[in-house]
Amino acid sequence: MIRHGGDLSRAISIYGGDANDWLDLSTGISPWSYPICQFSPDTWRDLPPPIYELLETAASYYQCDTKDIIATPGSQLAIRLIPQFYQSPVRVALPVIGYQEHAHSWRQAGHRIRGYRNIAELEDLVLTQQIEHCVVINPNNPTAEFVSNDQLQTLSRKLSGLMIVDEAFSDLANAVLNYEEHGNIVRLKSLGKFFGLAGARIGFVISKHPILKQLNHLLEPWSLSAPSIELACQALDDSQWQHEQRARINHHAKLQRNLMSLVSARLEHARLVDQGLFFSVFANHECIEELHNALAQKKVWSRLGDKYTNVHGGSEIWLRLSLAGDRLADLANALDINLPVLRKEKI
């Protein structure tokens, strides 16, 4: 089974307590959600309306053409369906560290997987024609690696198949991306992370590739609920809230970055990266696993990653913490622990 963040029931089954006792920092979802509007009874009773307004609003927000975007019930469904459009086995490059549903979906569809650990390794796979398709998580979760739009377009022109770019965490950067691009790029968007609306299950696929119409054909009609459509329209159109959300996240991320820097400095050969909505510490197994367990004893649930081989041939593991927001003091208290793998000084 693929492990995901947000599995607080697993934490409770191992370490005890109930949901109210825990600070769940395992997901990367913003601690502040877009405010939920009051829905009329008709919204729940009637069939969902046509999504023209939603697509126009989303196209304006993502700065693309309305004909190049479709709405999905979360980006996860697109991740699962796209590999199934290819009947014969193909070769696809996927990040070794990243959202594992991508690899699972391509593998389940019978395709051959080639892993890459950074963009340089992906470039080599593309240039030597070892693959037809690739997946780029941008920025990557949990490595926070970001690939520029120019780099993506350059690579896509040398790729015979699709370049799927998962941009679930891209909203925080507020970067205007150039969609006048090579037609084999397929971008996946989500309202789950930055907007804090993972439960609404709203995502978008943006592309000039014919696969967009194939995907949309499977989704129509009524693949999105009426409340989710209404809420997504409001969130994507509310530029004032988006501006305030970015400022709020960036402010709290700076505070948590300072705290996490002190923590990583106390771990042997540790490396800290962050994207603003999450912070990841990479180190040896003993350090990371003990930190994860110690935090859990303090009722803070983190995302413990899988072991992997780094570019230097060493074995590492990672731990990711979401942005704690207004509960940073609770995280700081939990991190004030005397681990055998840490030096003695206090945080």
JSON list of C-alpha atoms in Angstrom, two decimals, residues 116 119 122-123 126 134-139 146-159 163-167 177-179 181-182 184-187:
[
{"chain": "A", "resi": 116, "resn": "TYR", "atom": "CA", "xyz": [15.41, 9.97, -11.54]},
{"chain": "A", "resi": 119, "resn": "ILE", "atom": "CA", "xyz": [16.46, 17.29, -13.04]},
{"chain": "A", "resi": 122, "resn": "LEU", "atom": "CA", "xyz": [15.91, 13.45, -16.08]},
{"chain": "A", "resi": 123, "resn": "GLU", "atom": "CA", "xyz": [17.70, 15.48, -18.75]},
{"chain": "A", "resi": 126, "resn": "VAL", "atom": "CA", "xyz": [15.48, 12.45, -22.23]},
{"chain": "A", "resi": 134, "resn": "CYS", "atom": "CA", "xyz": [8.05, 11.72, -17.98]},
{"chain": "A", "resi": 135, "resn": "VAL", "atom": "CA", "xyz": [6.46, 13.13, -14.83]},
{"chain": "A", "resi": 136, "resn": "VAL", "atom": "CA", "xyz": [7.79, 16.27, -13.17]},
{"chain": "A", "resi": 137, "resn": "ILE", "atom": "CA", "xyz": [6.45, 17.30, -9.76]},
{"chain": "A", "resi": 138, "resn": "ASN", "atom": "CA", "xyz": [7.01, 21.04, -9.68]},
{"chain": "A", "resi": 139, "resn": "PRO", "atom": "CA", "xyz": [7.88, 22.05, -7.05]},
{"chain": "A", "resi": 146, "resn": "PHE", "atom": "CA", "xyz": [11.74, 23.57, -8.80]},
{"chain": "A", "resi": 147, "resn": "VAL", "atom": "CA", "xyz": [12.18, 23.43, -12.56]},
{"chain": "A", "resi": 148, "resn": "SER", "atom": "CA", "xyz": [11.75, 26.67, -14.51]},
{"chain": "A", "resi": 149, "resn": "ASN", "atom": "CA", "xyz": [9.20, 26.97, -17.28]},
{"chain": "A", "resi": 150, "resn": "ASP", "atom": "CA", "xyz": [12.00, 27.46, -19.82]},
{"chain": "A", "resi": 151, "resn": "GLN", "atom": "CA", "xyz": [13.66, 24.23, -18.68]},
{"chain": "A", "resi": 152, "resn": "LEU", "atom": "CA", "xyz": [10.39, 22.34, -18.94]},
{"chain": "A", "resi": 153, "resn": "GLN", "atom": "CA", "xyz": [9.72, 23.57, -22.46]},
{"chain": "A", "resi": 154, "resn": "THR", "atom": "CA", "xyz": [13.26, 22.79, -23.60]},
{"chain": "A", "resi": 155, "resn": "LEU", "atom": "CA", "xyz": [12.99, 19.25, -22.28]},
{"chain": "A", "resi": 156, "resn": "SER", "atom": "CA", "xyz": [9.51, 18.72, -23.67]},
{"chain": "A", "resi": 157, "resn": "ARG", "atom": "CA", "xyz": [10.69, 19.51, -27.20]},
{"chain": "A", "resi": 158, "resn": "LYS", "atom": "CA", "xyz": [13.17, 16.63, -26.96]},
{"chain": "A", "resi": 159, "resn": "LEU", "atom": "CA", "xyz": [10.58, 14.21, -25.59]},
{"chain": "A", "resi": 163, "resn": "MET", "atom": "CA", "xyz": [5.52, 15.57, -20.02]},
{"chain": "A", "resi": 164, "resn": "ILE", "atom": "CA", "xyz": [3.11, 15.55, -17.08]},
{"chain": "A", "resi": 165, "resn": "VAL", "atom": "CA", "xyz": [3.82, 18.41, -14.69]},
{"chain": "A", "resi": 166, "resn": "ASP", "atom": "CA", "xyz": [2.18, 18.09, -11.28]},
{"chain": "A", "resi": 167, "resn": "GLU", "atom": "CA", "xyz": [1.86, 21.64, -9.93]},
{"chain": "A", "resi": 177, "resn": "LEU", "atom": "CA", "xyz": [3.77, 30.63, -16.55]},
{"chain": "A", "resi": 178, "resn": "ASN", "atom": "CA", "xyz": [3.95, 30.75, -20.32]},
{"chain": "A", "resi": 179, "resn": "TYR", "atom": "CA", "xyz": [1.31, 28.42, -21.75]},
{"chain": "A", "resi": 181, "resn": "GLU", "atom": "CA", "xyz": [4.31, 25.91, -25.09]},
{"chain": "A", "resi": 182, "resn": "HIS", "atom": "CA", "xyz": [5.04, 22.62, -26.75]},
{"chain": "A", "resi": 184, "resn": "ASN", "atom": "CA", "xyz": [2.97, 17.57, -25.16]},
{"chain": "A", "resi": 185, "resn": "ILE", "atom": "CA", "xyz": [3.00, 19.27, -21.74]},
{"chain": "A", "resi": 186, "resn": "VAL", "atom": "CA", "xyz": [0.11, 18.33, -19.44]},
{"chain": "A", "resi": 187, "resn": "ARG", "atom": "CA", "xyz": [-0.17, 20.43, -16.26]}
]
